[in-house]
Tab-separated table of C-alpha atoms in Angstrom:
chain	number	residue	atom	x	y	z
G	62	UNK	CA	16.620	-4.620	20.988
G	63	UNK	CA	13.038	-3.604	20.301
G	64	UNK	CA	13.099	-5.257	16.738
G	65	UNK	CA	14.721	-8.473	15.718
G	66	UNK	CA	16.069	-8.246	12.235
G	67	UNK	CA	15.448	-11.375	9.898
G	68	UNK	CA	17.072	-11.327	7.926
G	69	UNK	CA	-8.107	-18.511	-34.099
G	70	UNK	CA	-10.669	-18.285	-39.988
G	71	UNK	CA	-12.925	-20.821	-41.695
G	72	UNK	CA	-12.351	-21.533	-45.510
G	73	UNK	CA	-15.380	-21.586	-47.795
G	74	UNK	CA	-15.877	-24.434	-50.310
G	75	UNK	CA	-16.264	-22.672	-53.761
G	76	UNK	CA	-16.891	-25.879	-55.968
G	77	UNK	CA	-19.537	-25.885	-58.694
G	78	UNK	CA	-22.085	-28.532	-60.009
G	79	UNK	CA	-20.704	-31.303	-62.152
G	80	UNK	CA	-22.337	-32.722	-65.312
G	81	UNK	CA	-23.831	-36.368	-64.900
G	82	UNK	CA	-22.328	-38.929	-67.332
G	83	UNK	CA	-24.960	-40.110	-69.779
G	84	UNK	CA	-27.285	-37.258	-69.505
G	85	UNK	CA	-27.181	-36.487	-73.260
G	86	UNK	CA	-29.433	-33.724	-74.845
G	87	UNK	CA	-29.839	-32.159	-71.597
G	88	UNK	CA	-28.041	-28.878	-71.460
G	89	UNK	CA	-26.320	-28.559	-68.018
G	90	UNK	CA	-23.346	-26.083	-68.716
G	91	UNK	CA	-25.309	-22.757	-68.766
G	92	UNK	CA	-27.147	-23.276	-65.679
G	93	UNK	CA	-24.086	-24.579	-63.940
G	94	UNK	CA	-22.266	-21.210	-64.836
G	95	UNK	CA	-25.216	-19.377	-63.550
G	96	UNK	CA	-25.161	-21.233	-60.260
G	97	UNK	CA	-21.291	-20.810	-60.106
G	98	UNK	CA	-21.645	-17.001	-60.341
G	99	UNK	CA	-24.278	-16.861	-57.795
G	100	UNK	CA	-22.330	-18.942	-55.128
G	101	UNK	CA	-19.311	-16.765	-56.105
G	102	UNK	CA	-21.129	-13.701	-55.548
G	103	UNK	CA	-22.528	-14.782	-52.551
G	104	UNK	CA	-19.375	-15.802	-50.945
G	105	UNK	CA	-17.852	-12.494	-52.206
G	106	UNK	CA	-20.673	-10.553	-50.476
G	107	UNK	CA	-20.000	-12.639	-47.356
G	108	UNK	CA	-16.596	-11.848	-47.576
G	109	UNK	CA	-17.065	-8.256	-47.630
G	110	UNK	CA	-19.876	-8.298	-44.877
G	111	UNK	CA	-17.094	-10.137	-42.547
G	112	UNK	CA	-14.540	-7.679	-43.368
G	113	UNK	CA	-16.929	-4.720	-42.736
G	114	UNK	CA	-17.780	-6.273	-39.344
G	115	UNK	CA	-14.107	-7.149	-38.449
G	116	UNK	CA	-13.404	-3.337	-39.229
G	117	UNK	CA	-15.833	-2.169	-36.848
G	118	UNK	CA	-14.604	-4.530	-34.137
G	119	UNK	CA	-10.954	-3.374	-34.876
G	120	UNK	CA	-12.252	0.349	-34.677
G	121	UNK	CA	-14.021	-0.280	-31.387
G	122	UNK	CA	-11.232	-2.174	-29.743
G	123	UNK	CA	-8.875	0.738	-30.583
G	124	UNK	CA	-10.998	3.159	-28.696
G	125	UNK	CA	-10.443	4.450	-25.316
G	126	UNK	CA	-10.652	2.121	-22.243
G	127	UNK	CA	-13.773	2.734	-20.080
G	128	UNK	CA	-12.794	5.199	-17.258
G	129	UNK	CA	-12.828	3.409	-13.653
G	130	UNK	CA	-15.606	4.322	-11.390
G	131	UNK	CA	-13.974	6.821	-8.895
G	132	UNK	CA	-16.338	5.285	-6.050
G	133	UNK	CA	-15.258	1.777	-6.911
G	134	UNK	CA	-11.692	2.813	-6.912
G	135	UNK	CA	-11.941	4.674	-3.515
G	136	UNK	CA	-13.746	1.672	-2.051
G	137	UNK	CA	-11.029	-0.597	-2.960
G	138	UNK	CA	-8.468	1.690	-1.735
G	139	UNK	CA	-10.161	1.898	1.693
G	140	UNK	CA	-10.396	-1.920	2.031
G	141	UNK	CA	-6.619	-1.997	1.117
G	142	UNK	CA	-5.777	0.286	3.642
G	143	UNK	CA	-7.712	-1.691	6.396
G	144	UNK	CA	-6.753	-4.979	5.368
G	145	UNK	CA	-2.844	-4.220	5.372
G	146	UNK	CA	-2.905	-2.466	8.958
G	147	UNK	CA	-1.950	-4.256	11.999
G	148	UNK	CA	-4.622	-6.128	13.656
G	149	UNK	CA	-5.386	-8.354	16.587
G	150	UNK	CA	-5.077	-11.226	13.996
G	151	UNK	CA	-1.408	-10.429	14.070
G	152	UNK	CA	-0.901	-10.587	17.858
G	153	UNK	CA	-0.770	-13.519	20.045
G	154	UNK	CA	-3.743	-14.687	22.078
G	155	UNK	CA	-4.638	-12.667	24.937
G	156	UNK	CA	-3.844	-9.163	23.148
G	157	UNK	CA	-6.848	-7.095	23.244
G	158	UNK	CA	-7.843	-3.358	22.260
G	159	UNK	CA	-6.907	-1.069	24.932
G	160	UNK	CA	-9.894	0.932	26.438
G	161	UNK	CA	-9.769	4.405	25.159
G	162	UNK	CA	-9.579	6.021	28.540
G	163	UNK	CA	-6.439	4.005	29.476
G	164	UNK	CA	-4.633	3.675	26.188
G	165	UNK	CA	-1.069	4.669	26.660
G	166	UNK	CA	0.149	7.776	24.977
G	167	UNK	CA	3.864	7.302	24.218
G	168	UNK	CA	5.769	9.727	24.249
G	169	UNK	CA	3.934	12.485	25.995
G	170	UNK	CA	2.813	15.148	23.446
G	171	UNK	CA	3.794	18.995	23.897
G	172	UNK	CA	1.666	22.005	23.333
G	173	UNK	CA	0.404	22.441	19.667
G	174	UNK	CA	2.682	25.402	19.140
G	175	UNK	CA	5.738	23.314	20.016
G	176	UNK	CA	4.730	20.611	17.658
G	177	UNK	CA	3.937	22.774	14.836
G	178	UNK	CA	7.388	24.504	15.272
G	179	UNK	CA	9.097	21.271	15.450
G	180	UNK	CA	7.307	19.868	12.248
G	181	UNK	CA	8.465	23.050	10.370
G	182	UNK	CA	12.151	22.483	11.700
G	183	UNK	CA	12.050	18.758	10.630
G	184	UNK	CA	10.634	19.473	7.123
G	185	UNK	CA	13.430	21.980	6.604
G	186	UNK	CA	16.202	19.400	7.706
G	187	UNK	CA	14.592	16.698	5.511
G	188	UNK	CA	14.052	19.024	2.517
G	189	UNK	CA	10.299	18.470	2.772
G	190	UNK	CA	7.215	20.499	3.651
G	191	UNK	CA	5.456	20.507	7.034
G	192	UNK	CA	2.314	18.891	5.786
G	193	UNK	CA	4.315	15.722	4.319
G	194	UNK	CA	6.255	15.576	7.654
G	195	UNK	CA	3.031	15.634	9.773
G	196	UNK	CA	1.578	12.940	7.387
G	197	UNK	CA	4.616	10.885	7.822
G	198	UNK	CA	4.421	10.969	11.502
G	199	UNK	CA	0.663	10.211	11.646
G	200	UNK	CA	-0.577	13.450	12.864
G	201	UNK	CA	-2.699	13.957	9.794
G	202	UNK	CA	-3.054	12.374	6.341
G	203	UNK	CA	-0.391	12.672	3.745
G	204	UNK	CA	-0.924	14.797	0.806
G	205	UNK	CA	-2.166	12.811	-1.896
G	206	UNK	CA	-3.980	10.273	0.188
G	207	UNK	CA	-6.625	8.071	-1.577
G	208	UNK	CA	-7.307	6.143	1.667
G	209	UNK	CA	-6.016	5.814	5.292
G	210	UNK	CA	-6.916	3.584	8.280
G	211	UNK	CA	-5.475	3.698	11.888
G	212	UNK	CA	-5.861	0.571	14.126
G	213	UNK	CA	-6.743	1.106	17.954
G	214	UNK	CA	-4.096	0.729	20.326
G	215	UNK	CA	-3.455	-3.061	21.330
G	216	UNK	CA	-2.034	-4.078	24.438
G	217	UNK	CA	-0.486	-7.144	25.675
G	218	UNK	CA	-2.305	-9.516	28.314
G	219	UNK	CA	-0.416	-8.137	31.117
G	220	UNK	CA	-1.896	-4.624	30.304
G	221	UNK	CA	-0.918	-1.301	28.792
G	222	UNK	CA	2.835	-1.547	29.818
G	223	UNK	CA	3.388	-3.153	26.236
G	224	UNK	CA	1.180	-1.921	23.406
G	225	UNK	CA	1.196	-1.635	19.523
G	226	UNK	CA	-0.736	0.017	17.059
G	227	UNK	CA	-0.663	0.698	13.166
G	228	UNK	CA	-1.644	2.850	10.448
G	229	UNK	CA	-1.693	2.445	6.569
G	230	UNK	CA	-1.991	5.016	3.754
G	231	UNK	CA	-2.721	4.239	0.176
G	232	UNK	CA	-1.703	7.111	-2.096
G	233	UNK	CA	-3.305	8.098	-5.416
G	234	UNK	CA	0.340	8.060	-7.028
G	235	UNK	CA	2.931	5.436	-6.452
G	236	UNK	CA	5.588	8.089	-7.345
G	237	UNK	CA	4.748	9.687	-4.045
G	238	UNK	CA	5.721	6.537	-2.028
G	239	UNK	CA	9.180	6.578	-3.946
G	240	UNK	CA	9.721	10.046	-2.861
G	241	UNK	CA	8.737	9.213	0.939
G	242	UNK	CA	10.967	6.223	0.583
G	243	UNK	CA	13.943	8.424	-0.581
G	244	UNK	CA	13.335	10.601	2.619
G	245	UNK	CA	13.080	7.621	4.976
G	246	UNK	CA	16.186	5.919	3.621
G	247	UNK	CA	18.350	9.249	3.057
G	248	UNK	CA	21.229	10.176	5.495
G	249	UNK	CA	19.329	12.979	6.907
G	250	UNK	CA	16.385	11.084	8.320
G	251	UNK	CA	17.754	9.654	11.505
G	252	UNK	CA	19.904	12.681	12.830
G	253	UNK	CA	16.911	14.993	11.757
G	254	UNK	CA	14.512	12.716	13.549
G	255	UNK	CA	16.522	12.602	16.576
G	256	UNK	CA	16.638	16.508	16.803
G	257	UNK	CA	12.828	16.542	16.413
G	258	UNK	CA	12.084	13.928	19.105
G	259	UNK	CA	14.463	15.927	21.422
G	260	UNK	CA	12.680	19.226	20.862
G	261	UNK	CA	9.078	17.346	21.249
G	262	UNK	CA	9.863	15.635	24.499
G	263	UNK	CA	11.865	18.690	26.034
G	264	UNK	CA	8.391	20.646	25.320
G	265	UNK	CA	6.339	18.095	26.752
G	266	UNK	CA	8.523	17.041	29.880
G	267	UNK	CA	10.917	19.450	31.591
G	268	UNK	CA	14.300	17.798	31.610
G	269	UNK	CA	13.233	14.938	29.322
G	270	UNK	CA	15.718	13.343	27.156
G	271	UNK	CA	15.546	10.901	24.080
G	272	UNK	CA	17.960	8.358	22.437
G	273	UNK	CA	17.143	7.273	19.121
G	274	UNK	CA	18.780	4.483	17.057
G	275	UNK	CA	18.139	2.717	13.721
G	276	UNK	CA	16.953	-0.902	13.472
G	277	UNK	CA	17.472	-2.935	10.270
G	278	UNK	CA	13.957	-4.628	9.243
G	279	UNK	CA	13.735	-7.342	6.401
G	280	UNK	CA	11.677	-6.218	3.598
G	281	UNK	CA	9.854	-8.481	1.271
G	282	UNK	CA	10.468	-8.263	-2.544
G	283	UNK	CA	8.992	-5.053	-3.816
G	284	UNK	CA	9.060	-3.242	-0.670
G	285	UNK	CA	11.407	-1.301	1.735
G	286	UNK	CA	11.493	-1.033	5.316
G	287	UNK	CA	13.015	1.490	7.845
G	288	UNK	CA	12.987	1.057	11.629
G	289	UNK	CA	13.998	3.318	14.424
G	290	UNK	CA	13.542	2.782	18.358
G	291	UNK	CA	13.554	5.642	20.667
G	292	UNK	CA	14.066	5.608	24.437
G	293	UNK	CA	12.743	8.369	26.462
G	294	UNK	CA	14.081	9.346	29.904
G	295	UNK	CA	11.273	11.237	31.744
G	296	UNK	CA	12.281	12.584	35.209
G	297	UNK	CA	9.966	11.350	37.772
G	298	UNK	CA	8.260	8.726	35.509
G	299	UNK	CA	10.910	6.495	34.231
G	300	UNK	CA	11.729	5.030	30.802
G	301	UNK	CA	9.448	4.629	27.848
G	302	UNK	CA	10.520	2.887	24.651
G	303	UNK	CA	8.766	3.869	21.245
G	304	UNK	CA	9.387	2.102	18.131
G	305	UNK	CA	8.408	3.121	14.555
G	306	UNK	CA	8.522	0.558	11.555
G	307	UNK	CA	7.883	1.989	8.219
G	308	UNK	CA	7.121	-0.429	5.500
G	309	UNK	CA	6.399	0.775	1.896
G	310	UNK	CA	5.871	-0.409	-1.544
G	311	UNK	CA	3.600	0.313	-4.722
G	312	UNK	CA	1.406	3.047	-3.463
G	313	UNK	CA	1.186	1.714	0.173
G	314	UNK	CA	2.784	3.008	3.364
G	315	UNK	CA	2.147	0.966	6.625
G	316	UNK	CA	3.567	1.978	9.934
G	317	UNK	CA	3.650	0.031	13.051
G	318	UNK	CA	4.340	1.690	16.332
G	319	UNK	CA	5.355	-0.557	19.485
G	320	UNK	CA	5.672	0.947	22.669
G	321	UNK	CA	6.567	-0.022	26.280
G	322	UNK	CA	6.659	1.530	29.538
G	323	UNK	CA	10.293	0.697	29.709
G	324	UNK	CA	11.150	-2.897	28.661
G	325	UNK	CA	11.950	-3.898	25.311
G	326	UNK	CA	8.780	-5.269	23.319
G	327	UNK	CA	9.337	-9.242	23.270
G	328	UNK	CA	11.117	-9.939	19.816
G	329	UNK	CA	9.025	-12.910	18.878
G	330	UNK	CA	5.640	-10.811	19.249
G	331	UNK	CA	6.887	-7.853	17.119
G	332	UNK	CA	8.700	-10.139	14.501
G	333	UNK	CA	5.519	-12.356	13.897
G	334	UNK	CA	3.416	-9.279	13.668
G	335	UNK	CA	5.723	-7.309	11.513
G	336	UNK	CA	6.222	-10.140	9.093
G	337	UNK	CA	2.427	-10.421	8.296
G	338	UNK	CA	1.992	-6.695	7.863
G	339	UNK	CA	5.145	-6.778	5.443
G	340	UNK	CA	3.643	-9.495	3.704
G	341	UNK	CA	0.397	-7.710	3.024
G	342	UNK	CA	2.150	-4.636	1.989
G	343	UNK	CA	4.210	-6.753	-0.606
G	344	UNK	CA	1.030	-8.348	-1.978
G	345	UNK	CA	-0.667	-4.896	-2.216
G	346	UNK	CA	2.468	-3.354	-3.878
G	347	UNK	CA	2.161	-6.008	-7.010
């Protein structure tokens, strides 16, 4: 098996003057009343001032929230996409970036016209549109993409026979992720994908076939995950195995693509890397 399941107001003192006993002949009452009136007037004025200031504060606090800086938002989305995506830090020691010239391309791709036709057929099968399908499969950015990042291809210490890559998309609206999730988890996804992959590989290599099966993947709270593994039989070449692990939540979709030249990917390598990426998707989805 390519994947292993895992399962706060102060109160003012308003007291006046008090006549001193024994001060006969000294008139104190009238001045005291005058001072008391002054104190009362001052306190009243203070209350009015405080109330006025408080009123302004309330009005200001009820005003519209300041708009977010689009550049700041874009930078944050880009950072999220990069941090969530599979990286060498997720793989065992000895794994490295595959040289561009020798990075494996699995499965082989057909001519652009064949791929375009297959995309359209898959979109109809899934009740979607070609742009969304192409984005879901990593050919182009998904509609509504705020940021996207794709890793290079990483290869095992033994070379390109075992490889893995990843990509992450942050969408501008979480509702888009929910829509994509309904497509990925729907009953038509696997049969439609199987038909699509058959058309693609037949257009790339004459006589080639593919068998696609679902793989259960654990999903952290707040996320969902869908896994598939496809085994390609290529006449004159042999077998190639390609996995796709879709992890999504919030406004984030991350995809891991492990491949081999025939053998299954070591379960411990994939499981550890998948667990780390899925945890980052869950953190970003909160």
